[in-house]
XYZ file of C-alpha atoms in Angstrom:
410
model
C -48.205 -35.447 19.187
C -50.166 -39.085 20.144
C -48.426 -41.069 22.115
C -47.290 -44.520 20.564
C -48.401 -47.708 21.984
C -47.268 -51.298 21.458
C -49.093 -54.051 22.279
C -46.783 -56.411 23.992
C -47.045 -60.652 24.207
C -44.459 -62.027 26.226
C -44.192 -65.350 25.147
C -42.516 -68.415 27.793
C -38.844 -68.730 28.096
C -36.050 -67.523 30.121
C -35.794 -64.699 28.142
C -39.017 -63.569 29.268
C -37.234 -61.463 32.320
C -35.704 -58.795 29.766
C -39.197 -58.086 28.638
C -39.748 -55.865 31.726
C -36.349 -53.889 30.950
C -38.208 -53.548 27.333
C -41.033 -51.737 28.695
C -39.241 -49.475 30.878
C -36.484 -48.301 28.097
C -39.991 -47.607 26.112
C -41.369 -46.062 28.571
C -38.497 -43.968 28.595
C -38.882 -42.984 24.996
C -42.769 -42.126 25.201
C -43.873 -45.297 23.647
C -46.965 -47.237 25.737
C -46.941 -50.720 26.636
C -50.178 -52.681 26.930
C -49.235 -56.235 27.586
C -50.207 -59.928 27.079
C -48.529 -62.656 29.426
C -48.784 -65.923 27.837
C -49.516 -68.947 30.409
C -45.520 -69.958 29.654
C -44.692 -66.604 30.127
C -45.871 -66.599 33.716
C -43.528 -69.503 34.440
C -41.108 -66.419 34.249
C -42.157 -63.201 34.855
C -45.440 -62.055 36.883
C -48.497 -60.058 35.587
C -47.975 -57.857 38.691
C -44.296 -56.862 37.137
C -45.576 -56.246 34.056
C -48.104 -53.986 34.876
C -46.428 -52.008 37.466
C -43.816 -51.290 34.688
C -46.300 -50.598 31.857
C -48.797 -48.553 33.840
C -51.675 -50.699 32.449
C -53.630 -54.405 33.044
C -51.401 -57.232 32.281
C -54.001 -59.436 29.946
C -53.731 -63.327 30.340
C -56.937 -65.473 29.662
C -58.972 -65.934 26.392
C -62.009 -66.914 28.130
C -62.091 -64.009 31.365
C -65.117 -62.505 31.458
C -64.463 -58.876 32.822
C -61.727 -58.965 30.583
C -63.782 -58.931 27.942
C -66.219 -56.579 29.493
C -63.295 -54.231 29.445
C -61.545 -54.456 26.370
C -62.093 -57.853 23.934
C -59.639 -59.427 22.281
C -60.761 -57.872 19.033
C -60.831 -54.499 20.449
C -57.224 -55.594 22.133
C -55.625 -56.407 19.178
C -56.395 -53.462 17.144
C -55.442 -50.824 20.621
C -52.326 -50.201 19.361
C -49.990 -49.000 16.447
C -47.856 -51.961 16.725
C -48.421 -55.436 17.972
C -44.793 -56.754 19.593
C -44.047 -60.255 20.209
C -40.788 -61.069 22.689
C -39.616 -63.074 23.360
C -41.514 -65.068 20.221
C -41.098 -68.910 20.825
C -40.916 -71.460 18.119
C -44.369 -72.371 19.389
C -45.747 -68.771 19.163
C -44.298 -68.522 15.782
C -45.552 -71.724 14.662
C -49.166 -70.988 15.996
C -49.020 -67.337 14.203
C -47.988 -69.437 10.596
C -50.807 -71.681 11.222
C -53.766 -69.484 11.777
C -54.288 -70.959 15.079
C -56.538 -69.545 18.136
C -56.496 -71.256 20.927
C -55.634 -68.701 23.390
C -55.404 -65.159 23.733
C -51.936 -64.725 22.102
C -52.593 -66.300 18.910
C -56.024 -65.404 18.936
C -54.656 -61.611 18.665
C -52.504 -62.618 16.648
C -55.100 -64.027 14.239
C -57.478 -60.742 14.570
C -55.178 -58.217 14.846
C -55.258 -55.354 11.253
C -51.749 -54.124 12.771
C -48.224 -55.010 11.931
C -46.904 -57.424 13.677
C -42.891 -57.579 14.866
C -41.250 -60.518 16.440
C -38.209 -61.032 18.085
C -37.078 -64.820 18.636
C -35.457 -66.276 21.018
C -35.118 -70.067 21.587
C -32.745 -73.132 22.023
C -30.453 -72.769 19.019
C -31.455 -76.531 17.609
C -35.222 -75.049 17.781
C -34.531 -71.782 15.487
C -32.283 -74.107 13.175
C -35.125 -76.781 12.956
C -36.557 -76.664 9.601
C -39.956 -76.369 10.874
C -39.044 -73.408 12.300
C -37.221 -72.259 9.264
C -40.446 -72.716 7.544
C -42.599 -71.027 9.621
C -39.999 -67.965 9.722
C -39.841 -67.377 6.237
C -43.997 -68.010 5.680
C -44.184 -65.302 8.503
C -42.002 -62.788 6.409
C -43.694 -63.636 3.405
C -46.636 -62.933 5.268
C -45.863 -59.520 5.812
C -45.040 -60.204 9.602
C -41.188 -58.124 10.610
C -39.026 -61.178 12.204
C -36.102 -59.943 13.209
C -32.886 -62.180 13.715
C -31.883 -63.293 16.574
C -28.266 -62.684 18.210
C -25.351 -65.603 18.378
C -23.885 -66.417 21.531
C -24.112 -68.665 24.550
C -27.314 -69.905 25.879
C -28.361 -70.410 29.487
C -29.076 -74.087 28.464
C -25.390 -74.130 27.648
C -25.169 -74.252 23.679
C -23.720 -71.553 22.257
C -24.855 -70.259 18.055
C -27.782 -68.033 16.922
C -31.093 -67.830 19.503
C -30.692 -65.256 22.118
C -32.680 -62.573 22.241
C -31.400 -59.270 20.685
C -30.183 -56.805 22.549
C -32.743 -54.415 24.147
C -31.484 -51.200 22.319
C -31.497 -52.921 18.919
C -35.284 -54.105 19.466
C -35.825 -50.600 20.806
C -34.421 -49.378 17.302
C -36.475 -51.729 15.530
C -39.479 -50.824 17.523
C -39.098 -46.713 16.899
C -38.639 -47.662 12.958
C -41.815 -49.795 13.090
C -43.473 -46.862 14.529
C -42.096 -43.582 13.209
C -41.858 -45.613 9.459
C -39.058 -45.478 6.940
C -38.621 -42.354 6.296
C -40.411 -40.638 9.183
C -38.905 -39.190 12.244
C -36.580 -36.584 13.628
C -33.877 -36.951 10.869
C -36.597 -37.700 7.794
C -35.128 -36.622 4.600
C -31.563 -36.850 6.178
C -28.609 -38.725 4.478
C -26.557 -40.484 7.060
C -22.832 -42.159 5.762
C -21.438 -44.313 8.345
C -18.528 -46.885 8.355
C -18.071 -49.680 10.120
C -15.736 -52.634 11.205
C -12.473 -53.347 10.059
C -10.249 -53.584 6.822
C -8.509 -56.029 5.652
C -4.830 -55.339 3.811
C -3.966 -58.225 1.162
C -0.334 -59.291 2.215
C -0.736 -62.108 -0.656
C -3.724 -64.194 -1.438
C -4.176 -65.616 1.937
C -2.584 -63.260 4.252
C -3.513 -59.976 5.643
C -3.321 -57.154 8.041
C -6.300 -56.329 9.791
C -7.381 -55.629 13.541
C -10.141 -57.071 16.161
C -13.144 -54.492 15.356
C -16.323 -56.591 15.890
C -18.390 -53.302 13.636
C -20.949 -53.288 16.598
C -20.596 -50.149 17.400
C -21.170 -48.866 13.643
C -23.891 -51.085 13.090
C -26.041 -49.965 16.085
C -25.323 -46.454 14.901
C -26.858 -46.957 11.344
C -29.802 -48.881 13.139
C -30.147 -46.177 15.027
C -30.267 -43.229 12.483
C -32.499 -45.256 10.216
C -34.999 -45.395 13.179
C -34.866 -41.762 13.471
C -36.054 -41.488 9.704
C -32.551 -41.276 8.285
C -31.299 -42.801 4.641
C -28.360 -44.861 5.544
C -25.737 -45.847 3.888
C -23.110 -47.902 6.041
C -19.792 -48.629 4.483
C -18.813 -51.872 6.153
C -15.692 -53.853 6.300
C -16.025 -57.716 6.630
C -18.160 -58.520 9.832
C -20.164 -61.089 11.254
C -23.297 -58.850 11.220
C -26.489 -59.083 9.424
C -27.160 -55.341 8.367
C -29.836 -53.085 10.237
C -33.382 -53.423 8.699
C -33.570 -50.158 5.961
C -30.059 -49.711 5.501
C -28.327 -49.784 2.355
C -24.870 -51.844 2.936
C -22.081 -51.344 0.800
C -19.911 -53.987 1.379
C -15.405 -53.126 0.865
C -12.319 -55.500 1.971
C -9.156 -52.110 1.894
C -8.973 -48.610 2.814
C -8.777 -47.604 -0.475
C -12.157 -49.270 -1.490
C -13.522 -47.873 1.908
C -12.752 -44.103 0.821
C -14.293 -44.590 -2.334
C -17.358 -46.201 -1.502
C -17.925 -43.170 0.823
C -17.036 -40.680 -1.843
C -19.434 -42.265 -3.973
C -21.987 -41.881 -1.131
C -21.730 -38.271 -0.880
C -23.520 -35.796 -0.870
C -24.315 -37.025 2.690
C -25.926 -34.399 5.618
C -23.730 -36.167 8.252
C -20.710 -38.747 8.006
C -19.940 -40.905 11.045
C -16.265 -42.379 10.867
C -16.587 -45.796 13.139
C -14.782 -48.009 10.905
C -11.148 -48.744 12.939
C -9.159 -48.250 9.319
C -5.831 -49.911 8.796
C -3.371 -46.849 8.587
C -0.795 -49.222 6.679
C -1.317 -51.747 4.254
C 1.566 -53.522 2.721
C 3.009 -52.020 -0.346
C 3.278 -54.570 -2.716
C 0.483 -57.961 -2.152
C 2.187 -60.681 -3.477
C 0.037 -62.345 -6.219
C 1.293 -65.905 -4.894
C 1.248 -67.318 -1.669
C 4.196 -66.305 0.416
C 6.795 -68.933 0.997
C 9.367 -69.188 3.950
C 11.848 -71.397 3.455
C 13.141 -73.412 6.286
C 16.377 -72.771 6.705
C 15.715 -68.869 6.472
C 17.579 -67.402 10.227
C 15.169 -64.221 9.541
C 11.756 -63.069 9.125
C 11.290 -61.646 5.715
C 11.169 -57.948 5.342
C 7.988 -55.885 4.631
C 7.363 -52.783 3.109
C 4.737 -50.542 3.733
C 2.382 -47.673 2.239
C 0.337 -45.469 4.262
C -3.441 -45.681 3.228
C -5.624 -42.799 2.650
C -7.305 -40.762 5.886
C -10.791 -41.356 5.299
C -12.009 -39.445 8.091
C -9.319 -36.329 7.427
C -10.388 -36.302 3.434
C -14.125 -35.805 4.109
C -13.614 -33.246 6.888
C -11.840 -31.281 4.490
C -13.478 -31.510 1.518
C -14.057 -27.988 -0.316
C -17.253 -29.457 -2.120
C -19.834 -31.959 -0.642
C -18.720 -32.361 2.623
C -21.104 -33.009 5.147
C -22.572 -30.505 7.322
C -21.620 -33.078 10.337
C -18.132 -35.022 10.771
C -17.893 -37.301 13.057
C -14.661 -39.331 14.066
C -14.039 -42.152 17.030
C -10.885 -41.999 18.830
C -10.001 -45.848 19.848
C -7.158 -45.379 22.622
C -5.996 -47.181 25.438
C -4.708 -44.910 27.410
C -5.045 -40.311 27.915
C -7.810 -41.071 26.069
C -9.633 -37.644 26.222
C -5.992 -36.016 25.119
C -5.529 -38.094 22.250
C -9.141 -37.398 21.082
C -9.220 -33.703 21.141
C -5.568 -33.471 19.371
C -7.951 -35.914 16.758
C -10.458 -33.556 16.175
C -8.105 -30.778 15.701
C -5.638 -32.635 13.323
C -8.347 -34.024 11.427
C -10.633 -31.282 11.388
C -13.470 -32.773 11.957
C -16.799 -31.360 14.395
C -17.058 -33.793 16.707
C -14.566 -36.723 18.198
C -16.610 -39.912 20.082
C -13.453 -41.307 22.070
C -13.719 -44.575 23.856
C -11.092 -46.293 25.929
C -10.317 -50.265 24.392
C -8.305 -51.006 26.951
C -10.684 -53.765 28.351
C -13.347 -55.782 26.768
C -15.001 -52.553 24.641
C -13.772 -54.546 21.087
C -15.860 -57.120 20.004
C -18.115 -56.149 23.329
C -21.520 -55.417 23.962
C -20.872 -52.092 25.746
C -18.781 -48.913 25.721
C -18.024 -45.946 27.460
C -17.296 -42.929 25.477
C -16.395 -39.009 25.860
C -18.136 -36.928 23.277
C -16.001 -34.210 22.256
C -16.724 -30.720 20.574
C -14.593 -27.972 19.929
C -15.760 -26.319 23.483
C -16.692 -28.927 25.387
C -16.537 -32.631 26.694
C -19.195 -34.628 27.631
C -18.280 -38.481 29.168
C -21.349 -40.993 28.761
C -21.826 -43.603 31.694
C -20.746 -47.084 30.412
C -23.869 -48.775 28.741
C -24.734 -51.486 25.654
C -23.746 -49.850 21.920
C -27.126 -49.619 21.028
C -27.678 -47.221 23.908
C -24.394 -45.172 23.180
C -25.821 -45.033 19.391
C -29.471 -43.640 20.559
C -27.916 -40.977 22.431
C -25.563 -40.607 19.459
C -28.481 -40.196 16.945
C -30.803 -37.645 19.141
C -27.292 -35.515 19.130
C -27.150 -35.571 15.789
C -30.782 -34.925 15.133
C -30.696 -31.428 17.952
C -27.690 -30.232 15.766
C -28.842 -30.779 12.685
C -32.349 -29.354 13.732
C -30.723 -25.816 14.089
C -32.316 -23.141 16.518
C -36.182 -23.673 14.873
C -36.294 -27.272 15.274
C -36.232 -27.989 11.592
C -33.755 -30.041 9.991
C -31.232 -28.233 7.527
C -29.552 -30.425 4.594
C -26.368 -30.240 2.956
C -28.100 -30.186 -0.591
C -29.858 -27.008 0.563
């Protein structure tokens, strides 16, 4: 098979410096990297680092002679099957809305017959400008893939959406550019995940829910869909926008969570990574709940056990999927807990992670994938990386001894 190749501009600002780990977790992956160092970029990482990591010439100047001896900047722009722009500046955006050329970035930019995907990151009062807003959604309707960029604090001190995403979901986003919808190791799979928490009406204002950020499930379905998978990710209410080629079904309860999914089936693999209230209360008040002053107690509540989603599917006579996967949250005999999981909810595999710490809500994990005959513990490393490893799993067991996928349906 030909090996992939991205053509890379790494635009100027301080997220410039996670472009090299880019091009070494692609290298990783088989995918090329043929580079373009803006003249802000160099104000933060070196041509030298960039192509000692990519194995090839770091390009810089427009008007360089032996550079265009070599290769052109038409011939440059068209070298590869995808032209990647991180970190994309508000100025590199706004050059690629106006059609201008005036160096070799946007002068690519301007030639290139490729598709173009770029990942912001700026200031947060620069990506909320509505200059910027226009030029964003002139470059979509353009036909150029801008992805969103993450929330969080800034190294100029602010804190909202502008940081660059995380490397595993450009990675993701990357491989789906590449492979296309559809295409890849787990083309013509259907993938049902959950994701993130429930809520449990105690009355119109109240409920019961827990601290699951959905990360975890959301990198997952990003990841599947860049394999070639058809998602569809059952999510409780998060703060996430949903992974490019995904279809989202959207569910408050338990109740509406286990439907959803049953409605999803048949599905080749199910991926249980929504934390599921196991009690919600058993009567929601239809009126806000009133405690009166002088009351010396709290008021009693009575509760109903809510439906095992992950236990129904695994032991469903008809449609259920040729792959069940559950996570074990536990904070403490973690690897105990996880394989008396599997066994009581007869599932295939158990993913069990220790919460203890920082895990919910956090950018990382470290997990213990468990079969029926073995365990296998994962080095702690970002979700998206756990859910890439996660996804080539499922894609060797699904592929069966010759390599070729085998479906449910069949």
């Amino acid at each position: 098979m030909e090996q992939k190749r991205i053509l890379l501009v790494i635009g100027g600002g301080i997220a410039a410096y996670k472009s090299l780990e880019l091009i070494r977790e692609l290298g990783r992956r088989g995918i090329a990297s043929r580079c373009i160092v803006t003249k802000a970029g160099q104000e933060f990482v070196t041509p030298l680092s960039v192509s000692a990591l990519s194995g090839d010439k770091a390009y810089t100047e427009l008007f360089d002679l032996d550079e265009e001896a070599e290769m052109g900047h038409i011939q440059l722009s068209r070298s590869a099957d995808l032209v990647v722009v991180c970190p994309a500046t508000a100025d590199l955006m706004a050059k690629a809305n106006a059609g201008l050329a005036n160096d070799l970035a946007s002068t690519m930019l301007l030639a290139t017959d490729k598709p173009v995907l770029m990942v912001p990151a700026m200031n947060v009062r620069m990506w909320q400008h509505a200059a910027t807003i226009r030029n964003v959604a002139q470059l979509r309707a353009d036909g150029v893939t801008v992805m969103e960029p993450d929330e969080g604090a800034m190294a100029c001190g602010e804190f909202g959406p502008g940081r660059l995403p995380e490397i595993g979901a450009i990675v993701a986003e990357i491989e789906t550019q590449l492979n296309g919808q559809g295409q890849g190791a787990l083309s013509g799979v259907h993938a049902l995940i959950t994701a993130g928490p429930t809520r449990e009406p105690l009355d119109p204002v109240r409920y019961l829910s827990n601290h699951s950020s959905g990360r975890q499930g959301y990198a997952i379905a990003a990841a599947l869909a860049a394999q070639g998978a058809d998602v569809t990710l059952v999510s409780g209410p998060v703060a996430l926008a949903p992974p490019r080629g995904v279809t989202l079904v959207k569910i408050e309860t338990a109740r509406q969570m286990l439907k959803a999914c049953e409605d999803a089936l048949p599905a080749d693999v199910f991926i249980s990574v929504a934390a599921v209230a196991d009690w919600r209360p058993a009567r929601a008040a239809t009126k806000k709940l009133k405690i009166k002053a002088t009351d010396a107690e709290a008021p009693a509540m009575e509760l109903a056990e809510n439906p095992d989603i992950l236990k129904t599917l695994s032991n469903k006579r008809k449609n259920r999927p040729r792959l069940v996967i559950g996570f074990a949250a536990e904070t403490h005999d973690v690897e105990d807990y996880a394989r008396a999981k599997l066994a009581r909810k007869g599932c295939d595999w158990i993913v069990a992670n220790d919460v203890s710490g920082d895990v919910m809500g956090g950018a990382e994990n470290e997990v213990v994938l468990i079969t029926h005959d073995q365990s296998e513990r994962w080095p702690r490393m970002g979700k998206e990386e756990v859910a890439t490893r996660l996804a080539r799993k499922i894609a060797a067991e699904l592929g069966g001894d010759d390599g070729g996928i085998k479906l449910a349906a069949e």
